Amino acid sequence: MQSLSLSSSSAQFTATVRSNSGPTNSTAVTPNQLRFCGLRREALFNGCKSSSSSSSSSRLLCFKTTRASKVIAGLSANGNGNGATTKGYDYDLVIIGAGVGGHGAALHAVEKGLKTAIIEGDVVGGTCVNRGCVPSKALLAVSGRMRELQNEHHMKSFGLQVAAAGYDRQGVADHAENLATKIRNNLTNSLKSLGVDILTGVGSVVGPQKVKFGKAGDSETVITAKDIIIATGSVPFVPKGVEVDGKTVITSDHALKLETVPEWIVIVGSGYIGLEFSDVYTALGSEVTFVEALDQLMPGFDPEIGKLAQRVLINPRKIDYHTGVFATKITPAKEGNPVRIELIDAKTKEPKDTLEVDAALIATGRAPFTQGLGLENVNVETQRGFIPVDERMRVIDSKGELVPHLYCIGDANGKMMLAHAASAQGISVVEQVSGKDHVLNHLSIPAACFTHPEISMVGLTEPQAREKAEKEGFEISIAKTSFKANTKALAENEGDGIAKMIYRPDNGEILGVHIFGMHAADLIHEASNAIALGTRIQDIKYAVHAHPTLSEVIDELFKSAKVKSDVSSAVAEPVAV
Ligand SMILES: Cc1cc2nc3c(=O)[nH]c(=O)nc-3n(C[C@H](O)[C@H](O)[C@H](O)COP(=O)(O)OP(=O)(O)OC[C@H]3O[C@@H](n4cnc5c(N)ncnc54)[C@H](O)[C@@H]3O)c2cc1C
Ligand SMILES: NC(=O)c1ccc[n+]([C@@H]2O[C@H](COP(=O)([O-])OP(=O)(O)OC[C@H]3O[C@@H](n4cnc5c(N)ncnc54)[C@H](O)[C@@H]3O)[C@@H](O)[C@H]2O)c1
């Protein structure tokens, strides 16, 4: 059971308010009162299965003060910090959780002139910055280079000779940690410089437009806000029967620290995390075995892209796999015995195999971090832990009605577990609370897997588009282009790759775009922006792309589509200049 209270007896925690409108709002804190509590994330969010182990990045910076509520009153009365408060409330907007979702919302709120506070129980930046996107991309930057340097054939094709490539594990781990620290500081400073009040402690909802934060019990502070956003994120999901010890059976929280590079590691789950870590581990010399519950690897991707990705990212590497099986019991290595993994058939549930390996990474999805948020005080029941919301991120109560002034964004609502989706949802909510209706089109949000080469996508997969077309009675067509025909890709000796577009030939609407190839993660935005802005193929195909660039792969994709009524609405009459 999760509960948002402190259990560590050594932990002395008192809440405070840091007003960031300037360095001088001391809010009863003097430098000698500032100290590290030495609390791990688990201690703060007691019982939560986040499995973070102790590190500077997962410690809580806490301040000793007992004057928090006075400070709040002072802030409101003075109109100190960002914006001017709506009459009768301490803040216009209070956000619980300073991950990328909360951070994006806070920045936009200040731009809109809202007096804003953000409550954080751990460190600013949340999963993405401290235990997700940021450190993982640092490791992937290393794996990309290692892979290239180790590929003698690839190097020779450029006429290059490279001596055997090697790496220093601690150096690689430091690169990831340093990057996380840098980005965390950047995020914190951006909040401070805009005058967002960072309130340290565990936040929860105590009633309509009312939030408390701090240590559960004696030193909590209640604040009021015209609007409240819950942005409390997620933690690794660990299936029943799996014993995580943080050393030999690990989640991404541990893997990102790269404390070891096991000779043989099983990765349970071949989604984003599994795939990205397979890229890292194999580049650093590990052998990988995937265990995937569904019948194919990478089940979340467009099947055609998945197949090609398997040919390039899995088959030629030191990777084997078991599909259609569940890992039901995983026991960490102890007393000289290896990690033991018991597999059952996903359909018949019959025992299938037992693997004995050096380590196992559990990459079976993420669980929302929503317990202990006081949702019962506003009559909200979670669904498998996720907070139910409508298309405007407005929280829905147990009777199916909207809870006024309460929103939930990011991983905690489960709509799309991506950093930029969390932030975009936050911005959308701020637009609404500032008086402008806004609905985010989730089908225009791109996603990318940062393997070498990368995979990216936006909108529907081909099977999803076919299903929709059948239901709604329209035709779909597919266009494809290859990186093999692209000058820049060939100059880089990176011809492995395709771009695929699913579209409506009757009106030129783009339904989905999927790219596998060099820099696919950067290339997808032309398509995602087109979908977001409602741009049709017959218009975008006239846009000019620099030569020679990888983006010509996408240019060719648009140009090769066959739209029946090929009448451009955007191409203006020729103008003499
Ligand atoms: C290994 C890995 C790699 C990833 N890579 C990518 C990627 O490349 N691109 C991408 O788009 N996404 C990636 N993601 C997903 C991305 O990290 C998440 O989608 C994103 O972090 C969600 O943001 P959020 O703001 O909803 O929640 P979080 O980032 O989880 O932030 C929630 C914050 O709320 C705080 N909090 C929770 N409860 C309370 C409370 N009661 N009171 C106060 N504070 C509280 C937490 O401490 C945390 O700081 C990755 C995830 C992982 C695990
Ligand atoms: N580059 C990125 O944007 C990026 C990178 C990492 C993570 N993420 C986000 O983090 C979230 C979590 O990533 P993830 O890879 O853990 O989840 P995921 O949902 O992408 O993949 C989980 C995989 O595990 C399989 N699985 C689940 N239970 C299993 C079991 N008991 N045995 C065997 N297989 C099992 C599922 O079938 C699925 O293929 C994702 O939603 C993703 O959006 C994004």
XYZ file of C-alpha atoms and ligand atoms in Angstrom:
674
model
C 0.000 0.000 0.000
C 1.196 3.438 -0.765
C 0.787 6.180 1.693
C 2.138 9.636 1.418
C 3.544 9.922 4.873
C 7.028 9.840 6.266
C 7.992 6.717 8.081
C 11.690 7.208 8.614
C 12.303 7.887 12.278
C 15.498 9.757 11.488
C 13.634 12.002 9.122
C 12.703 15.342 10.466
C 10.614 17.097 7.914
C 8.976 20.431 8.033
C 7.386 22.137 5.146
C 8.410 25.455 3.873
C 7.653 27.881 1.148
C 10.302 29.237 -1.099
C 9.092 32.307 -2.815
C 11.070 32.641 -5.972
C 10.255 36.145 -6.781
C 13.686 37.108 -5.625
C 16.575 35.863 -3.602
C 15.575 37.815 -0.549
C 12.304 36.188 0.388
C 13.938 34.280 3.184
C 10.628 32.753 4.311
C 12.110 31.992 7.699
C 14.947 29.932 6.265
C 18.537 30.675 7.128
C 21.452 28.892 5.517
C 22.208 26.842 8.614
C 18.668 25.620 8.669
C 19.073 24.251 5.197
C 20.061 20.639 5.144
C 19.585 17.410 3.337
C 17.172 15.136 5.083
C 18.882 12.137 3.560
C 15.508 10.684 2.723
C 15.079 8.393 -0.165
C 12.118 8.819 -2.441
C 10.622 5.636 -0.991
C 10.826 7.097 2.480
C 8.933 10.163 1.452
C 6.404 8.292 -0.613
C 6.369 5.467 1.837
C 5.464 2.095 0.397
C 5.454 3.214 -3.205
C 7.167 0.628 -5.383
C 9.354 3.132 -7.145
C 12.478 1.172 -6.219
C 14.788 4.187 -6.465
C 17.879 3.594 -4.484
C 19.565 6.310 -2.553
C 21.428 8.879 -4.583
C 21.848 12.577 -4.557
C 19.255 12.862 -7.290
C 16.631 11.035 -5.293
C 17.157 12.929 -2.077
C 14.836 15.498 -0.755
C 16.108 18.952 -0.111
C 14.168 20.178 2.842
C 14.082 23.333 4.862
C 13.395 23.719 8.500
C 10.721 26.199 9.296
C 7.483 26.211 11.155
C 6.217 29.436 9.712
C 4.945 28.131 6.424
C 1.365 29.263 6.790
C 2.441 32.764 7.789
C 4.599 32.891 4.719
C 1.700 31.889 2.509
C -0.429 34.618 3.981
C 2.406 37.089 3.453
C 2.864 36.063 -0.148
C -0.771 36.459 -0.970
C -1.169 39.762 0.762
C 1.914 41.221 -0.853
C 1.130 39.824 -4.243
C 4.741 38.697 -4.110
C 6.025 36.381 -6.811
C 4.365 35.839 -10.157
C 1.075 37.438 -11.162
C -1.567 38.909 -8.910
C -3.700 36.496 -6.973
C -7.370 36.098 -7.705
C -9.158 37.663 -4.779
C -9.903 35.244 -1.979
C -7.299 32.589 -2.904
C -3.670 32.138 -1.982
C -2.915 31.281 -5.601
C -4.590 31.252 -8.976
C -3.022 27.901 -9.722
C -1.453 25.248 -7.532
C 0.220 22.282 -9.202
C 1.007 19.092 -7.276
C 4.148 17.560 -8.778
C 7.094 19.328 -10.400
C 7.828 16.829 -13.166
C 7.865 17.972 -16.778
C 4.061 18.153 -16.782
C 3.907 20.404 -13.746
C 6.884 22.426 -14.944
C 5.345 23.044 -18.384
C 2.058 24.082 -16.797
C 3.780 26.422 -14.323
C 5.791 28.226 -16.980
C 2.753 28.769 -19.156
C 0.697 29.893 -16.162
C 3.209 32.635 -15.379
C 3.108 33.717 -19.011
C -0.658 34.008 -18.612
C -0.213 36.158 -15.499
C -1.443 33.542 -13.023
C -0.012 33.504 -9.536
C 1.350 30.000 -9.402
C 2.803 27.566 -6.892
C 4.154 24.082 -7.459
C 4.359 21.458 -4.728
C 7.125 18.862 -5.014
C 7.775 15.990 -2.638
C 11.111 14.949 -4.101
C 13.299 16.819 -6.591
C 12.224 19.101 -9.420
C 12.113 17.390 -12.803
C 10.314 14.191 -11.800
C 10.764 10.988 -13.736
C 11.816 12.446 -17.075
C 14.689 14.519 -15.805
C 15.908 12.345 -12.950
C 14.961 8.773 -13.830
C 13.723 8.792 -17.419
C 14.167 10.619 -20.709
C 17.229 12.626 -19.742
C 19.635 10.055 -18.256
C 18.446 7.392 -20.710
C 19.251 9.629 -23.661
C 22.720 10.254 -22.212
C 23.311 6.488 -22.104
C 21.933 6.152 -25.619
C 24.270 8.870 -26.867
C 27.132 6.707 -25.608
C 25.715 3.487 -27.047
C 25.301 5.127 -30.457
C 28.941 6.121 -30.559
C 30.167 2.785 -29.225
C 28.126 0.939 -31.806
C 29.549 3.058 -34.599
C 33.150 2.830 -33.405
C 32.879 -0.943 -32.989
C 31.506 -1.410 -36.482
C 34.664 -1.927 -38.473
C 32.782 -2.468 -41.718
C 30.903 0.812 -41.249
C 34.083 2.707 -40.454
C 35.937 1.169 -43.413
C 33.148 2.255 -45.729
C 34.138 5.846 -44.910
C 37.810 5.016 -45.350
C 38.338 5.341 -41.597
C 40.496 3.154 -39.410
C 39.672 3.097 -35.721
C 41.491 1.243 -32.975
C 39.376 -1.029 -30.756
C 36.750 1.036 -28.941
C 36.358 0.693 -25.210
C 34.533 2.453 -22.411
C 34.801 3.328 -18.752
C 31.566 2.270 -17.046
C 31.750 4.901 -14.328
C 32.482 7.574 -16.937
C 29.367 6.590 -18.860
C 27.272 6.529 -15.662
C 28.635 9.955 -14.698
C 27.634 11.379 -18.081
C 24.024 10.320 -17.412
C 23.988 11.609 -13.847
C 25.671 14.902 -14.740
C 23.182 15.532 -17.504
C 20.244 14.862 -15.160
C 21.727 17.255 -12.594
C 22.251 19.941 -15.203
C 18.727 19.700 -16.594
C 17.237 19.531 -13.081
C 19.057 22.735 -12.178
C 17.897 24.362 -15.395
C 14.292 23.473 -14.645
C 14.528 24.649 -11.048
C 16.136 27.914 -12.108
C 13.517 28.523 -14.764
C 10.769 28.169 -12.137
C 12.641 30.426 -9.743
C 13.437 33.098 -12.281
C 9.787 33.311 -13.265
C 8.777 33.602 -9.634
C 6.891 30.326 -9.321
C 6.688 29.405 -5.645
C 8.215 25.963 -5.106
C 6.554 24.447 -2.048
C 8.493 21.509 -0.680
C 6.544 18.553 0.674
C 3.922 15.975 -0.139
C 0.773 17.572 -1.513
C -2.794 16.336 -1.318
C -6.278 17.630 -1.967
C -8.265 18.395 1.189
C -11.388 19.740 -0.442
C -12.604 21.855 -3.333
C -9.900 24.412 -4.257
C -7.896 23.444 -1.194
C -4.571 21.640 -0.989
C -2.252 20.787 1.863
C 1.431 20.064 1.700
C 4.292 19.132 3.989
C 4.829 16.263 6.336
C 1.672 14.261 6.960
C 0.586 15.205 10.466
C 1.886 18.102 12.449
C 3.478 20.511 10.039
C 1.152 20.528 7.094
C 0.084 23.765 5.503
C -3.246 24.324 3.820
C -3.428 26.657 0.842
C -6.267 27.661 -1.428
C -6.211 28.010 -5.168
C -8.709 28.968 -7.796
C -7.545 25.957 -9.842
C -5.553 22.861 -8.985
C -3.587 20.571 -11.291
C -2.505 17.111 -10.182
C 0.721 16.119 -11.981
C 2.099 13.370 -9.771
C 3.410 11.075 -12.510
C 4.203 7.394 -12.334
C 6.621 4.768 -11.022
C 7.869 1.492 -12.539
C 5.215 -1.210 -12.618
C 6.545 -4.458 -11.191
C 4.347 -7.523 -11.835
C 3.395 -9.833 -8.987
C 5.959 -12.541 -8.334
C 8.915 -10.384 -9.329
C 11.340 -9.592 -6.510
C 13.328 -6.439 -7.241
C 16.587 -6.219 -5.263
C 17.976 -3.201 -7.136
C 21.190 -5.063 -8.003
C 20.419 -8.132 -10.087
C 16.692 -7.656 -10.605
C 16.216 -4.016 -11.469
C 13.851 -1.437 -12.921
C 14.797 1.509 -15.120
C 15.360 3.549 -11.929
C 18.363 1.342 -11.148
C 19.462 0.602 -14.714
C 19.985 4.307 -15.412
C 22.704 4.416 -12.756
C 24.635 1.786 -14.741
C 26.193 0.311 -11.615
C 27.011 -2.843 -13.578
C 27.002 -4.048 -17.154
C 25.863 -7.677 -16.811
C 27.190 -10.288 -19.210
C 23.709 -11.658 -19.802
C 20.576 -9.733 -18.983
C 16.933 -10.621 -19.493
C 14.748 -7.666 -20.341
C 11.116 -8.323 -19.458
C 8.983 -6.234 -21.831
C 9.937 -5.079 -25.327
C 8.318 -1.641 -25.239
C 10.139 1.674 -25.164
C 12.249 1.044 -22.082
C 13.142 -2.528 -23.047
C 14.143 -1.551 -26.552
C 16.199 1.490 -25.560
C 18.044 -0.471 -22.868
C 18.707 -3.345 -25.290
C 20.480 -0.762 -27.462
C 22.552 0.429 -24.497
C 23.419 -2.981 -23.068
C 24.359 -4.639 -26.369
C 26.577 -1.695 -27.335
C 28.357 -2.063 -23.992
C 28.874 -5.809 -24.525
C 25.958 -7.546 -22.778
C 23.915 -10.339 -24.270
C 20.198 -9.641 -24.048
C 17.203 -11.958 -23.911
C 13.781 -10.379 -24.307
C 10.762 -11.836 -22.550
C 7.587 -10.425 -24.090
C 4.020 -11.341 -23.149
C 2.539 -10.622 -26.564
C 3.184 -12.662 -29.702
C 5.620 -10.244 -31.280
C 8.379 -7.949 -30.123
C 7.638 -4.215 -29.995
C 3.869 -4.778 -30.075
C 3.113 -1.075 -29.666
C 4.621 -0.050 -33.004
C 3.140 -0.182 -36.490
C 3.640 -3.883 -37.402
C 5.561 -3.166 -40.617
C 7.907 -0.778 -38.823
C 8.217 -3.304 -35.972
C 9.281 -6.014 -38.443
C 11.901 -3.803 -40.055
C 13.110 -2.634 -36.647
C 13.468 -6.270 -35.633
C 15.609 -6.969 -38.719
C 17.957 -4.116 -37.859
C 17.790 -3.650 -34.077
C 17.356 -7.233 -32.866
C 18.411 -9.965 -35.313
C 22.014 -8.867 -36.048
C 22.736 -8.096 -32.390
C 23.458 -10.385 -29.473
C 19.748 -10.557 -28.651
C 17.389 -13.497 -28.469
C 13.803 -13.524 -27.343
C 10.816 -15.428 -26.006
C 7.461 -14.051 -27.116
C 3.983 -15.061 -25.941
C 5.269 -15.743 -22.420
C 4.854 -14.140 -19.022
C 7.625 -13.942 -16.477
C 5.683 -15.126 -13.417
C 8.430 -15.472 -10.860
C 11.793 -13.745 -10.801
C 14.238 -14.358 -7.973
C 17.362 -12.205 -7.592
C 20.847 -13.734 -7.588
C 21.914 -14.825 -4.130
C 24.411 -17.117 -2.476
C 26.189 -17.829 -5.733
C 22.953 -18.668 -7.579
C 21.996 -16.751 -10.722
C 18.829 -14.750 -11.289
C 16.023 -17.247 -11.913
C 13.139 -16.438 -14.231
C 10.126 -18.709 -14.564
C 8.144 -18.339 -17.767
C 4.610 -19.479 -18.509
C 2.753 -19.543 -21.808
C 0.716 -16.330 -22.003
C -2.339 -18.168 -23.406
C -2.361 -21.638 -21.794
C -0.655 -20.484 -18.582
C 1.391 -23.714 -18.694
C 5.023 -23.524 -17.484
C 7.228 -22.910 -20.526
C 10.832 -22.382 -19.521
C 13.178 -21.310 -16.758
C 16.027 -18.923 -17.476
C 19.110 -18.483 -15.300
C 20.948 -15.271 -16.073
C 23.121 -12.575 -14.488
C 20.458 -9.880 -14.265
C 16.882 -8.973 -15.179
C 15.499 -5.569 -16.108
C 11.771 -5.223 -15.504
C 10.354 -2.999 -18.244
C 6.688 -3.925 -18.097
C 5.146 -0.461 -18.069
C 4.552 2.182 -15.420
C 1.998 2.563 -12.649
C 0.371 5.914 -11.827
C 1.562 7.532 -8.613
C -1.763 8.657 -7.216
C -2.354 7.106 -3.816
C -2.582 9.323 -0.762
C -3.650 12.331 -2.834
C -6.856 12.878 -0.832
C -9.001 12.159 -3.872
C -11.727 10.794 -1.604
C -12.162 14.354 -0.319
C -13.508 15.334 -3.726
C -15.281 12.041 -4.349
C -12.876 10.782 -7.006
C -12.083 7.097 -7.496
C -9.053 6.102 -9.510
C -9.254 3.485 -12.273
C -6.348 1.033 -11.940
C -4.658 3.919 -10.142
C -5.169 6.436 -12.979
C -7.169 9.581 -12.295
C -10.152 9.730 -14.677
C -10.250 12.879 -16.797
C -12.174 14.152 -19.810
C -10.606 15.477 -23.019
C -9.835 18.753 -21.260
C -8.017 16.979 -18.385
C -10.868 17.887 -16.017
C -11.097 15.318 -13.220
C -14.234 13.157 -13.224
C -15.748 12.052 -9.911
C -17.243 8.669 -9.019
C -20.666 9.787 -10.253
C -19.239 10.704 -13.648
C -19.456 14.423 -12.976
C -16.663 16.952 -13.399
C -14.962 18.163 -10.228
C -14.885 21.950 -10.574
C -11.406 23.522 -10.757
C -9.557 20.191 -10.517
C -7.394 18.867 -13.379
C -4.961 15.988 -13.805
C -2.167 15.894 -16.391
C 0.673 13.598 -17.407
C 1.368 9.996 -16.488
C -1.116 10.140 -13.596
C -4.064 10.251 -16.015
C -2.612 7.550 -18.292
C -3.703 9.152 -21.574
C -0.204 9.133 -23.068
C 2.834 8.442 -20.906
C 5.262 10.816 -22.593
C 7.075 13.860 -21.248
C 5.966 16.269 -23.958
C 2.378 14.980 -23.707
C 2.384 15.785 -19.980
C 3.668 19.265 -20.654
C 1.238 19.848 -23.543
C -1.677 18.765 -21.356
C -0.507 21.228 -18.695
C -0.386 24.057 -21.227
C -3.854 23.100 -22.455
C -5.246 23.281 -18.905
C -3.649 26.677 -18.323
C -5.256 27.957 -21.526
C -8.620 26.829 -20.191
C -8.255 28.298 -16.716
C -7.154 31.549 -18.354
C -10.445 31.689 -20.187
C -9.639 30.135 -23.565
C -11.185 26.800 -24.416
C -8.563 24.334 -25.583
C -8.619 20.650 -26.448
C -5.333 18.905 -27.146
C -5.338 16.571 -30.146
C -3.507 13.544 -28.786
C -3.327 12.061 -32.288
C -0.943 14.875 -33.187
C 1.524 14.078 -30.384
C 4.636 12.378 -31.734
C 6.546 9.614 -29.982
C 10.058 8.339 -30.517
C 12.218 5.459 -29.425
C 15.856 6.527 -29.348
C 17.525 3.329 -30.538
C 20.158 3.340 -33.314
C 18.579 3.957 -35.721
C 15.555 5.647 -34.167
C 11.856 4.878 -34.498
C 9.232 7.607 -34.462
C 5.523 7.865 -35.034
C 2.507 10.093 -34.876
C -1.202 9.325 -35.215
C -2.618 5.910 -36.064
C -0.833 2.674 -36.949
C -1.967 0.931 -40.131
C -4.237 -1.583 -38.295
C -5.775 1.258 -36.235
C -6.365 3.328 -39.371
C -7.949 0.350 -41.178
C -10.292 -0.227 -38.250
C -11.311 3.444 -38.158
C -11.765 3.543 -41.942
C -14.010 0.505 -41.847
C -16.120 1.926 -39.026
C -16.468 5.360 -40.553
C -16.665 4.244 -44.177
C -13.699 5.832 -45.897
C -10.708 4.512 -47.825
C -7.099 4.660 -46.725
C -3.894 4.603 -48.759
C -0.284 4.031 -47.802
C 2.765 5.922 -49.078
C 6.334 4.832 -48.358
C 9.791 6.214 -48.985
C 13.179 4.706 -48.284
C 16.281 6.160 -46.711
C 18.185 4.239 -49.429
C 17.114 6.874 -51.957
C 18.188 9.802 -49.773
C 21.544 11.446 -50.512
C 22.233 12.565 -46.945
C 21.444 9.127 -45.504
C 23.699 7.482 -48.073
C 26.500 9.965 -47.387
C 26.249 8.864 -43.769
C 26.099 5.186 -44.835
C 22.752 4.997 -43.042
C 20.460 3.737 -45.788
C 18.532 1.362 -43.478
C 15.194 3.001 -42.960
C 11.747 3.807 -44.253
C 9.045 6.386 -43.757
C 5.430 5.334 -44.067
C 2.309 7.462 -44.200
C -1.285 6.336 -43.822
C -3.694 8.850 -45.339
C -7.110 9.431 -46.821
C -6.860 9.570 -50.625
C -10.262 11.304 -50.828
C -9.287 14.452 -48.937
C -5.546 14.268 -48.221
C -5.858 13.956 -44.427
C -2.764 12.501 -42.764
C -3.809 9.710 -40.357
C -0.425 8.450 -39.250
C 3.277 8.667 -40.061
C 5.914 6.158 -38.943
C 9.633 6.507 -39.499
C 12.476 4.076 -38.893
C 15.901 5.414 -39.701
C 18.605 7.888 -38.807
C 17.245 10.879 -36.834
C 13.660 9.619 -37.121
C 12.886 11.316 -33.791
C 13.664 14.718 -35.283
C 12.062 14.028 -38.658
C 8.602 13.234 -37.290
C 7.724 16.837 -36.413
C 6.885 17.891 -39.915
C 4.149 15.259 -39.881
C 2.992 15.911 -36.301
C 2.756 19.647 -36.942
C 0.795 18.978 -40.128
C -1.668 16.819 -38.169
C -1.887 19.376 -35.336
C -2.588 22.217 -37.746
C -4.885 20.195 -39.993
C -2.603 20.667 -42.990
C -3.506 18.388 -45.902
C -1.033 16.492 -48.098
C -2.043 18.474 -51.199
C -0.823 21.624 -49.398
C 2.291 20.465 -47.571
C 3.681 18.681 -50.659
C 4.575 22.083 -52.125
C 6.714 23.089 -49.144
C 10.399 23.238 -50.107
C 13.081 21.218 -48.311
C 16.799 21.931 -48.320
C 18.982 19.525 -50.262
C 20.623 17.276 -49.282
C 18.824 16.628 -45.986
C 17.139 13.706 -44.304
C 13.908 15.690 -44.303
C 13.691 15.039 -48.033
C 12.599 11.516 -46.999
C 9.433 13.153 -45.644
C 9.165 15.533 -48.589
C 9.195 12.497 -50.907
C 6.583 10.821 -48.711
C 4.162 13.721 -49.129
C 4.924 14.020 -52.841
C 4.383 10.312 -53.494
C 0.877 10.295 -51.964
C -1.997 10.107 -54.429
C -4.764 12.414 -53.309
C -7.867 12.185 -55.529
C -8.926 15.800 -55.444
C -5.430 17.186 -55.647
C -6.504 20.788 -55.242
C -4.326 22.839 -52.993
C -6.044 25.286 -50.676
C -2.797 26.889 -49.571
C -0.930 27.504 -52.813
C -1.513 31.130 -53.575
C -1.652 32.792 -56.970
C 1.880 33.410 -58.267
C 3.162 36.758 -57.128
C 5.880 38.609 -58.990
C 8.689 39.762 -56.719
C 13.532 5.189 -18.524
C 12.507 6.158 -19.064
C 12.767 6.842 -20.220
C 11.828 7.741 -20.727
N 12.131 8.382 -21.886
C 11.226 9.238 -22.398
C 11.528 9.950 -23.581
O 12.593 9.814 -24.173
N 10.603 10.807 -24.056
C 9.399 10.980 -23.426
O 8.585 11.771 -23.909
N 9.099 10.324 -22.301
C 9.978 9.456 -21.773
N 9.686 8.808 -20.609
C 8.378 9.048 -19.982
C 8.408 10.355 -19.178
O 9.463 10.305 -18.255
C 7.087 10.570 -18.459
O 6.030 10.463 -19.386
C 7.053 11.933 -17.813
O 8.080 12.048 -16.875
C 5.709 12.184 -17.127
O 5.720 13.442 -16.560
P 4.766 13.825 -15.330
O 5.016 15.276 -15.079
O 3.402 13.371 -15.596
O 5.274 12.961 -14.100
P 6.690 12.787 -13.403
O 7.792 13.168 -14.304
O 6.713 11.411 -12.854
O 6.662 13.855 -12.234
C 5.799 13.757 -11.153
C 6.372 14.553 -9.997
O 5.410 14.640 -8.958
C 6.043 14.449 -7.704
N 4.995 13.992 -6.781
C 4.300 12.838 -6.850
N 3.356 12.808 -5.874
C 3.470 13.967 -5.188
C 2.770 14.547 -4.105
N 1.723 13.943 -3.542
N 3.165 15.747 -3.652
C 4.190 16.411 -4.229
N 4.890 15.923 -5.273
C 4.525 14.722 -5.755
C 7.120 13.416 -8.003
O 8.132 13.448 -7.026
C 7.600 13.901 -9.372
O 8.625 14.860 -9.242
C 10.607 7.933 -20.055
C 10.350 7.251 -18.869
C 11.286 6.370 -18.377
C 11.002 5.656 -17.094
N 11.476 7.252 -25.848
C 10.364 7.386 -25.118
O 9.497 8.193 -25.400
C 10.178 6.527 -23.914
C 11.238 5.798 -23.406
C 11.015 5.023 -22.280
C 9.775 5.010 -21.680
N 8.760 5.721 -22.201
C 7.425 5.712 -21.595
O 7.459 4.954 -20.417
C 6.369 4.064 -20.361
C 6.837 2.739 -19.837
O 7.706 2.087 -20.774
P 7.792 0.502 -20.810
O 8.721 0.111 -21.893
O 8.023 -0.017 -19.438
O 6.296 0.105 -21.150
P 5.574 -0.248 -22.534
O 4.137 -0.229 -22.233
O 6.111 0.544 -23.660
O 6.026 -1.763 -22.811
C 5.824 -2.783 -21.868
C 5.965 -4.119 -22.577
O 6.014 -5.129 -21.574
C 5.186 -6.220 -21.957
N 4.803 -6.907 -20.708
C 4.015 -6.429 -19.725
N 3.950 -7.305 -18.704
C 4.729 -8.363 -19.032
C 5.104 -9.581 -18.376
N 4.666 -9.901 -17.156
N 5.936 -10.439 -19.008
C 6.398 -10.127 -20.245
N 6.094 -8.994 -20.905
C 5.280 -8.109 -20.313
C 4.053 -5.554 -22.730
O 3.402 -6.451 -23.608
C 4.793 -4.439 -23.478
O 5.285 -4.876 -24.721
C 5.809 3.943 -21.751
O 4.426 4.193 -21.674
C 6.488 4.992 -22.561
O 5.547 5.898 -23.076
C 8.945 6.486 -23.315
